[in-house]
mmCIF file of C-alpha atoms in Angstrom:
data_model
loop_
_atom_site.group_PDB
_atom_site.id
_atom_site.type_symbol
_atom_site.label_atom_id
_atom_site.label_comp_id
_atom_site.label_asym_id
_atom_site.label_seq_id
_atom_site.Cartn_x
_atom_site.Cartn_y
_atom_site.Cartn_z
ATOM 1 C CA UNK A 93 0.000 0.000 0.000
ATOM 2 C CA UNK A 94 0.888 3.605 -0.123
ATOM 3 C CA UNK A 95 3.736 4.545 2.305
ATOM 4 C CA UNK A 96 3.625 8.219 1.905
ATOM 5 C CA UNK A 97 2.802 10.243 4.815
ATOM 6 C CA UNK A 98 3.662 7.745 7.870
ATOM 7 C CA UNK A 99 5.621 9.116 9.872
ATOM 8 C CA UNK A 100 5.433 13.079 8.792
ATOM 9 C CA UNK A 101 3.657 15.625 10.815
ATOM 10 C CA UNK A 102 0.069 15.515 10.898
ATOM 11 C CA UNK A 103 -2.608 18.689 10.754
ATOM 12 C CA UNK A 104 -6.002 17.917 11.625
ATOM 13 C CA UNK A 105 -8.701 20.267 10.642
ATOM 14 C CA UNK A 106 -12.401 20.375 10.665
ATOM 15 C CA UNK A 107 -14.143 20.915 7.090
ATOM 16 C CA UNK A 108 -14.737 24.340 6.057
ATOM 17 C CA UNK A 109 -12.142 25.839 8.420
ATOM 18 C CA UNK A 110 -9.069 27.181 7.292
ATOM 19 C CA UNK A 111 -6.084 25.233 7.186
ATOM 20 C CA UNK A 112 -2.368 26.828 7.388
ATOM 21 C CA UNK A 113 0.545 24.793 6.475
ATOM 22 C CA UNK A 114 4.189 25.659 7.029
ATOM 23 C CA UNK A 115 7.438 25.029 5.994
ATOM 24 C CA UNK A 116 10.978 26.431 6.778
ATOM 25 C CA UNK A 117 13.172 26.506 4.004
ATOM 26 C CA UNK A 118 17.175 26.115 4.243
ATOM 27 C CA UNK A 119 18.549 28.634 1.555
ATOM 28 C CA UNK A 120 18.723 32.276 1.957
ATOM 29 C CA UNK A 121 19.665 32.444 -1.529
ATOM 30 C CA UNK A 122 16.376 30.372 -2.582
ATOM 31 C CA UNK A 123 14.820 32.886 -5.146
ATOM 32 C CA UNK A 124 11.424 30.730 -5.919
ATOM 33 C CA UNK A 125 9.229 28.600 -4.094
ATOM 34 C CA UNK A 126 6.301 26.063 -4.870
ATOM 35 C CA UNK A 127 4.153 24.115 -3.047
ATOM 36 C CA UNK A 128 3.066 20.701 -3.837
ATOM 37 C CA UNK A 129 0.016 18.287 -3.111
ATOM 38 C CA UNK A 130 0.251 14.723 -3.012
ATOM 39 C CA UNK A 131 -2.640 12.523 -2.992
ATOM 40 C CA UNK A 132 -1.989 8.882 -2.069
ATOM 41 C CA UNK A 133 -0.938 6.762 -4.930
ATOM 42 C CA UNK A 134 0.103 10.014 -7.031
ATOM 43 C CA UNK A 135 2.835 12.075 -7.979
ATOM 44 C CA UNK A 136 2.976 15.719 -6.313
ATOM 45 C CA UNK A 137 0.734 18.141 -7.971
ATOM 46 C CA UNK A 138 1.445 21.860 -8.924
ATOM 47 C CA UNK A 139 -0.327 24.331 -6.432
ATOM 48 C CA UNK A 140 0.933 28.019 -6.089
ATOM 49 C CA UNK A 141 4.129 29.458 -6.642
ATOM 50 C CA UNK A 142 5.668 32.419 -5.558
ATOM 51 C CA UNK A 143 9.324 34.279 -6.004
ATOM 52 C CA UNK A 144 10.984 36.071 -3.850
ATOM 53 C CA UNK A 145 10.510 39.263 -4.902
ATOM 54 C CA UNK A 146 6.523 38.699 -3.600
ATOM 55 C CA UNK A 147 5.566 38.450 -0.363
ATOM 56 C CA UNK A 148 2.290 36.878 -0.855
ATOM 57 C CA UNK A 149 0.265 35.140 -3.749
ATOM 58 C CA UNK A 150 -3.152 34.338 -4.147
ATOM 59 C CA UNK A 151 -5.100 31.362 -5.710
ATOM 60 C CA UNK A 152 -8.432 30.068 -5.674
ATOM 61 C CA UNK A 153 -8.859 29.317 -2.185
ATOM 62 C CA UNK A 154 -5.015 28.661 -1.625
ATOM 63 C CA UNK A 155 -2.674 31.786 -0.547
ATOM 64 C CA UNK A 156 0.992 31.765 -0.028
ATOM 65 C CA UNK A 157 2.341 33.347 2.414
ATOM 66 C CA UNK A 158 6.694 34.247 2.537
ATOM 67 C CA UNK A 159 8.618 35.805 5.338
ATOM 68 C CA UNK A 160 12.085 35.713 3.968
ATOM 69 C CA UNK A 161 13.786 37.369 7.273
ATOM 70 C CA UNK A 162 12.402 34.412 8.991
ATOM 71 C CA UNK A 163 12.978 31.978 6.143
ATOM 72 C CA UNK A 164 9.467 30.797 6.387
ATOM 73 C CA UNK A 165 6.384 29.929 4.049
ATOM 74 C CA UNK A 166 2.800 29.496 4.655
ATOM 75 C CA UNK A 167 0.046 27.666 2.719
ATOM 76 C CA UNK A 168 -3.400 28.813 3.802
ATOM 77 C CA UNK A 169 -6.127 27.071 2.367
ATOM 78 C CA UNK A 170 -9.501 29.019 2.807
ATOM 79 C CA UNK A 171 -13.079 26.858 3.858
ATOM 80 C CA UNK A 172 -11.219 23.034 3.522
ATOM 81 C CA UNK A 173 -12.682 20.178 1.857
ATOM 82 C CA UNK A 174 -12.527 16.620 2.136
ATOM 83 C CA UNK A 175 -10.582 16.571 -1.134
ATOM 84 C CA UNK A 176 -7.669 18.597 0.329
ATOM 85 C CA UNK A 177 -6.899 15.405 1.965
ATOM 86 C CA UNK A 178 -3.191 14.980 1.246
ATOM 87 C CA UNK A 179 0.564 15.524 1.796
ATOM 88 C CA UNK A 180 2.009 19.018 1.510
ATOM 89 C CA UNK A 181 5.166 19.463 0.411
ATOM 90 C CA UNK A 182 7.115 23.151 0.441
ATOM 91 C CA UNK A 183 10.144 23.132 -2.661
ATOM 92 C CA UNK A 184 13.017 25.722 -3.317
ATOM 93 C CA UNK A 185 15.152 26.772 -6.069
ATOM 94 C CA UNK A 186 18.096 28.065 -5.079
ATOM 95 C CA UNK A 187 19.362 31.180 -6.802
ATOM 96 C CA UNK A 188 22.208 29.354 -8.235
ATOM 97 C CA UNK A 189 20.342 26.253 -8.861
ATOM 98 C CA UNK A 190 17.312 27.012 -10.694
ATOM 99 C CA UNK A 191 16.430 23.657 -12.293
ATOM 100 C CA UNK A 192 16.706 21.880 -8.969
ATOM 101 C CA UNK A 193 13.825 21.849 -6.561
ATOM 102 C CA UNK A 194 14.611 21.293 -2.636
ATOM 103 C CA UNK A 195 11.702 19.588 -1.164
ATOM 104 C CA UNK A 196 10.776 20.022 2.472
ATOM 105 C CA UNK A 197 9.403 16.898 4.733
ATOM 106 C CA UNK A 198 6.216 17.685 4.328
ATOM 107 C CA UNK A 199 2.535 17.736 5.961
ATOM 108 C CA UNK A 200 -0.121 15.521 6.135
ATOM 109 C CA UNK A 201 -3.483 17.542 5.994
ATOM 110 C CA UNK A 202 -6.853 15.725 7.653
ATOM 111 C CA UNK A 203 -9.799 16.700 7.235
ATOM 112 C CA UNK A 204 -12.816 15.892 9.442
ATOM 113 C CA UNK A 205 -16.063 15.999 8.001
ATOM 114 C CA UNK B 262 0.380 21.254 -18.370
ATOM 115 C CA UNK B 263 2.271 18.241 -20.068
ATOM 116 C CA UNK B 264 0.748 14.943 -19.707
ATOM 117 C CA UNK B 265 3.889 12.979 -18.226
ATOM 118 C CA UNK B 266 2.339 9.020 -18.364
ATOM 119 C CA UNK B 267 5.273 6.540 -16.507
ATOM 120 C CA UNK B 268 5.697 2.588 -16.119
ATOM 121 C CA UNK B 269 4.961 0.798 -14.337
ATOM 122 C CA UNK B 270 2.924 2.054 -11.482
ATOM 123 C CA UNK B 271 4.186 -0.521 -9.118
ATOM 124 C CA UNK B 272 6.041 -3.752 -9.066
ATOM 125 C CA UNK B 273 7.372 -6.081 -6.743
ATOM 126 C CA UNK B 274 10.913 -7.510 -7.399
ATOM 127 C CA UNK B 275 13.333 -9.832 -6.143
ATOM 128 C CA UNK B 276 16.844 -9.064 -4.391
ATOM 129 C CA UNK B 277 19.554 -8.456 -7.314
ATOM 130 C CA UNK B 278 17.604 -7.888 -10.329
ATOM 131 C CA UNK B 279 17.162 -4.917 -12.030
ATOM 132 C CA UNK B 280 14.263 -2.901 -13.174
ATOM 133 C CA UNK B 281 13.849 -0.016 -15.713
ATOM 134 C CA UNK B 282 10.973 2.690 -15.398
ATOM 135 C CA UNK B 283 9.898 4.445 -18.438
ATOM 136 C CA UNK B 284 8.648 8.254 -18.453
ATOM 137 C CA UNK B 285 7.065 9.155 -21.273
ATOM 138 C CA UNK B 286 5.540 13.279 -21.858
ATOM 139 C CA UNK B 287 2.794 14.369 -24.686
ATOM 140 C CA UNK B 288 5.380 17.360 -25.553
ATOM 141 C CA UNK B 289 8.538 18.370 -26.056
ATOM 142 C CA UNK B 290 10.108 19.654 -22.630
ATOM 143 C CA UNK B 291 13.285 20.627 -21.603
ATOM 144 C CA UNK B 292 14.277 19.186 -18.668
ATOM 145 C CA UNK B 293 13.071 15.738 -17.153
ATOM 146 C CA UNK B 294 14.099 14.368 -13.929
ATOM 147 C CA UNK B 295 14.377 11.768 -11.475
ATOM 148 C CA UNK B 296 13.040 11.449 -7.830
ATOM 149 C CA UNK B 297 13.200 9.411 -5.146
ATOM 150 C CA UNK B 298 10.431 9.301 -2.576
ATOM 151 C CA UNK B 299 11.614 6.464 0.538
ATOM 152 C CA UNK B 300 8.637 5.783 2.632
ATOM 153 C CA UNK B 301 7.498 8.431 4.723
ATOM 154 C CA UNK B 302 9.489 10.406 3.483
ATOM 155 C CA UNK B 303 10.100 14.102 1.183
ATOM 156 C CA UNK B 304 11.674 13.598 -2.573
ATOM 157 C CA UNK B 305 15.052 13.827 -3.262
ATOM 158 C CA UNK B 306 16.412 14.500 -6.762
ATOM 159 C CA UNK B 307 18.466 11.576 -8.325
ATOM 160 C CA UNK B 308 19.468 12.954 -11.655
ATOM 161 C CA UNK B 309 18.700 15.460 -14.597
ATOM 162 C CA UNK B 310 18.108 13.578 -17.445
ATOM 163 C CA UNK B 311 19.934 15.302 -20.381
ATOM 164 C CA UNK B 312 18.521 14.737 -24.017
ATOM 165 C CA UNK B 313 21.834 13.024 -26.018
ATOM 166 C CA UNK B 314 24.650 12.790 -22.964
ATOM 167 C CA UNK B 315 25.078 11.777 -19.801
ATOM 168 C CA UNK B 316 22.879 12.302 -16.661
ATOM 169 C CA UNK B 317 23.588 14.550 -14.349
ATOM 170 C CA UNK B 318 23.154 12.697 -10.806
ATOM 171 C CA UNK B 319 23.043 13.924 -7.674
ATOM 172 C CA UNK B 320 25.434 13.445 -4.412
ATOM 173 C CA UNK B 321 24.784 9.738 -3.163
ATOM 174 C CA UNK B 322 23.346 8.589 -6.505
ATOM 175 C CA UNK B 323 25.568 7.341 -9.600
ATOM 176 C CA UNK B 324 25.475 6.275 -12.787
ATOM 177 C CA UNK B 325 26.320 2.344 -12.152
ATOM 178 C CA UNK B 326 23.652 2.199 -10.233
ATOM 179 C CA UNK B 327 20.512 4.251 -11.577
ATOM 180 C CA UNK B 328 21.578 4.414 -14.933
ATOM 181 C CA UNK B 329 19.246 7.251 -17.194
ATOM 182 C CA UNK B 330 18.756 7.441 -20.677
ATOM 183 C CA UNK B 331 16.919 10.123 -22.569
ATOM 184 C CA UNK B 332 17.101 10.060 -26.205
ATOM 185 C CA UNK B 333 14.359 12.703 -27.491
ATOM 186 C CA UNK B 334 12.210 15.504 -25.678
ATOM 187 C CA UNK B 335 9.820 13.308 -24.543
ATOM 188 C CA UNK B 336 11.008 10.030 -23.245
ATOM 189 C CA UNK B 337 13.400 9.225 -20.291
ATOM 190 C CA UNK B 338 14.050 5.765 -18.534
ATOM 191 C CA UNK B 339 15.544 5.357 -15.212
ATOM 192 C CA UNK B 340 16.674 1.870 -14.347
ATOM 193 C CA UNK B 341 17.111 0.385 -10.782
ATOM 194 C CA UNK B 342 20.262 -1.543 -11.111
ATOM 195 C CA UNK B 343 21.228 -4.720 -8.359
ATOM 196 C CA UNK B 344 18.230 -3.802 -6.291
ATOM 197 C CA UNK B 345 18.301 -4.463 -2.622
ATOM 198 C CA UNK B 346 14.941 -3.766 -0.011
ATOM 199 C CA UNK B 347 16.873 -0.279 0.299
ATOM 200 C CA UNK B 348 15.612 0.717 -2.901
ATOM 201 C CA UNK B 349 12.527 0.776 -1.939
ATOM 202 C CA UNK B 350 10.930 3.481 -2.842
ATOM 203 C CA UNK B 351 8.488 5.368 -5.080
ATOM 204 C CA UNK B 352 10.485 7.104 -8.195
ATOM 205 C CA UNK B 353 8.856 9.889 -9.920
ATOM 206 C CA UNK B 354 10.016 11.612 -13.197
ATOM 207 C CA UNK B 355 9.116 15.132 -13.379
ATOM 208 C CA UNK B 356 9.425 17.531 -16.073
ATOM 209 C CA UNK B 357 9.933 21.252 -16.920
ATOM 210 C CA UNK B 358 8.193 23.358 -19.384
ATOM 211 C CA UNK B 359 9.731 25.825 -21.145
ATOM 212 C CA UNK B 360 12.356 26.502 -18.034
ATOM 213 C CA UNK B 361 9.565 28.441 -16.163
ATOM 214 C CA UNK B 362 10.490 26.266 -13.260
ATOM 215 C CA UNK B 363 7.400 25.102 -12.323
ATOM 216 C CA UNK B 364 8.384 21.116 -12.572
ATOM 217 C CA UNK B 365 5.176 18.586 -12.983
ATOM 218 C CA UNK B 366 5.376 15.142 -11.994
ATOM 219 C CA UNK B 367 4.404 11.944 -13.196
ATOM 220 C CA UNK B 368 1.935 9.023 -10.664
ATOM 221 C CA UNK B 369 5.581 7.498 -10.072
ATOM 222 C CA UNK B 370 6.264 3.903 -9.768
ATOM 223 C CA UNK B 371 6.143 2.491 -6.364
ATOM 224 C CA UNK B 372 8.831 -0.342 -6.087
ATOM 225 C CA UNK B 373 9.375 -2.862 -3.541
ATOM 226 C CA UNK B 374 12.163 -5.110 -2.973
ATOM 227 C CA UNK B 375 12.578 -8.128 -1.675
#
């Protein structure tokens, strides 16, 4: 069976509250950020972006969230569904990097009905 | 977003034998790569496929071992060489359009060993 998810930390919800998701990134240098959902049995799927010139971007019920003096990112996820069920995972590009992603150890998102 | 469609989706395999995954994308793209996912675990980046050379793999990961082709824009396989219960794992290709840096990923193959 799927293995993703065991042993990472676990965020528990109710459905149709927000959720906020976070992730400390290594790099200072990191110039771009993603985050990624992973369902079980899938590959990670595209959610937001944002570079580092930004310190917040908006998405259809999804905002990210980046304090670069802190080195931290957000994911907020506005009125949560069942289907938001899944692993979060933060990723980086560092500055001198750019075609290689960083991922963070992600977030496994519940959601109580 | 490219369509990135990879085999198999899981297999079970015995201690020593080897086992080659096959990414295949519905357009031309410019980078592919391979992941690693252990259980429980984040991904971390075995190799940039390059289109006509060599891969270029990450610390911890070499050629002997995961050896990559990728002969056009749109096909890459990554083979599991000598396998042992470490390696196992789910591998994902992922590719890049258009070096916008947003990489997508493929279902990924989840492998066990025994």
């Amino acid at each position: 069976g799927e293995s993703v998810g065991l042993h990472l930390p676990t965020l528990s919800v109710q459905e149709g509250d927000n959720s906020i998701i976070n992730c400390a990134y290594s790099n200072s240098a990191s110039d771009y950020f993603i985050w990624y959902k992973q369902e079980s049995g899938k590959g990670p799927q595209f959610i937001i972006d944002i570079r580092s010139n930004m310190d917040k971007r908006q998405g259809q019920r999804v905002t990210v969230l980046l304090n670069k003096t802190v080195k931290h990112l957000s994911l907020q996820i506005a009125a949560t569904q069942p289907g938001d069920s899944a692993v979060y995972f933060c990723a980086e590009t560092p500055m001198d990097s750019s075609y290689k992603l960083i991922f963070g150890s992600g977030t496994r998102l519940l959601v109580r009905p | 977003s490219a369509v990135i469609s990879q085999k198999p989706s899981r297999d079970i395999c015995q201690r020593g034998t080897s086992l080659t995954i096959q990414c295949q994308v519905d357009s031309q793209v410019t980078m592919m790569f391979w992941y690693r996912q252990q259980p429980g675990q984040s991904l971390t980046l075995i190799a940039t496929a390059n289109q006509g050379s060599e891969a270029t793999y990450e610390s911890g990961f070499v050629i002997d071992k995961f050896p990559i082709s990728r002969p056009n824009l749109t096909f890459s396989t990554l083979t599991v060489s000598n396998m042992s219960p470490e390696d196992s794992s789910i591998y994902l290709c992922s590719v890049e359009e258009q070096r916008n840096e947003k990489l997508f990923f493929g279902s990924g193959t989840q492998l066990s060993v025994l």
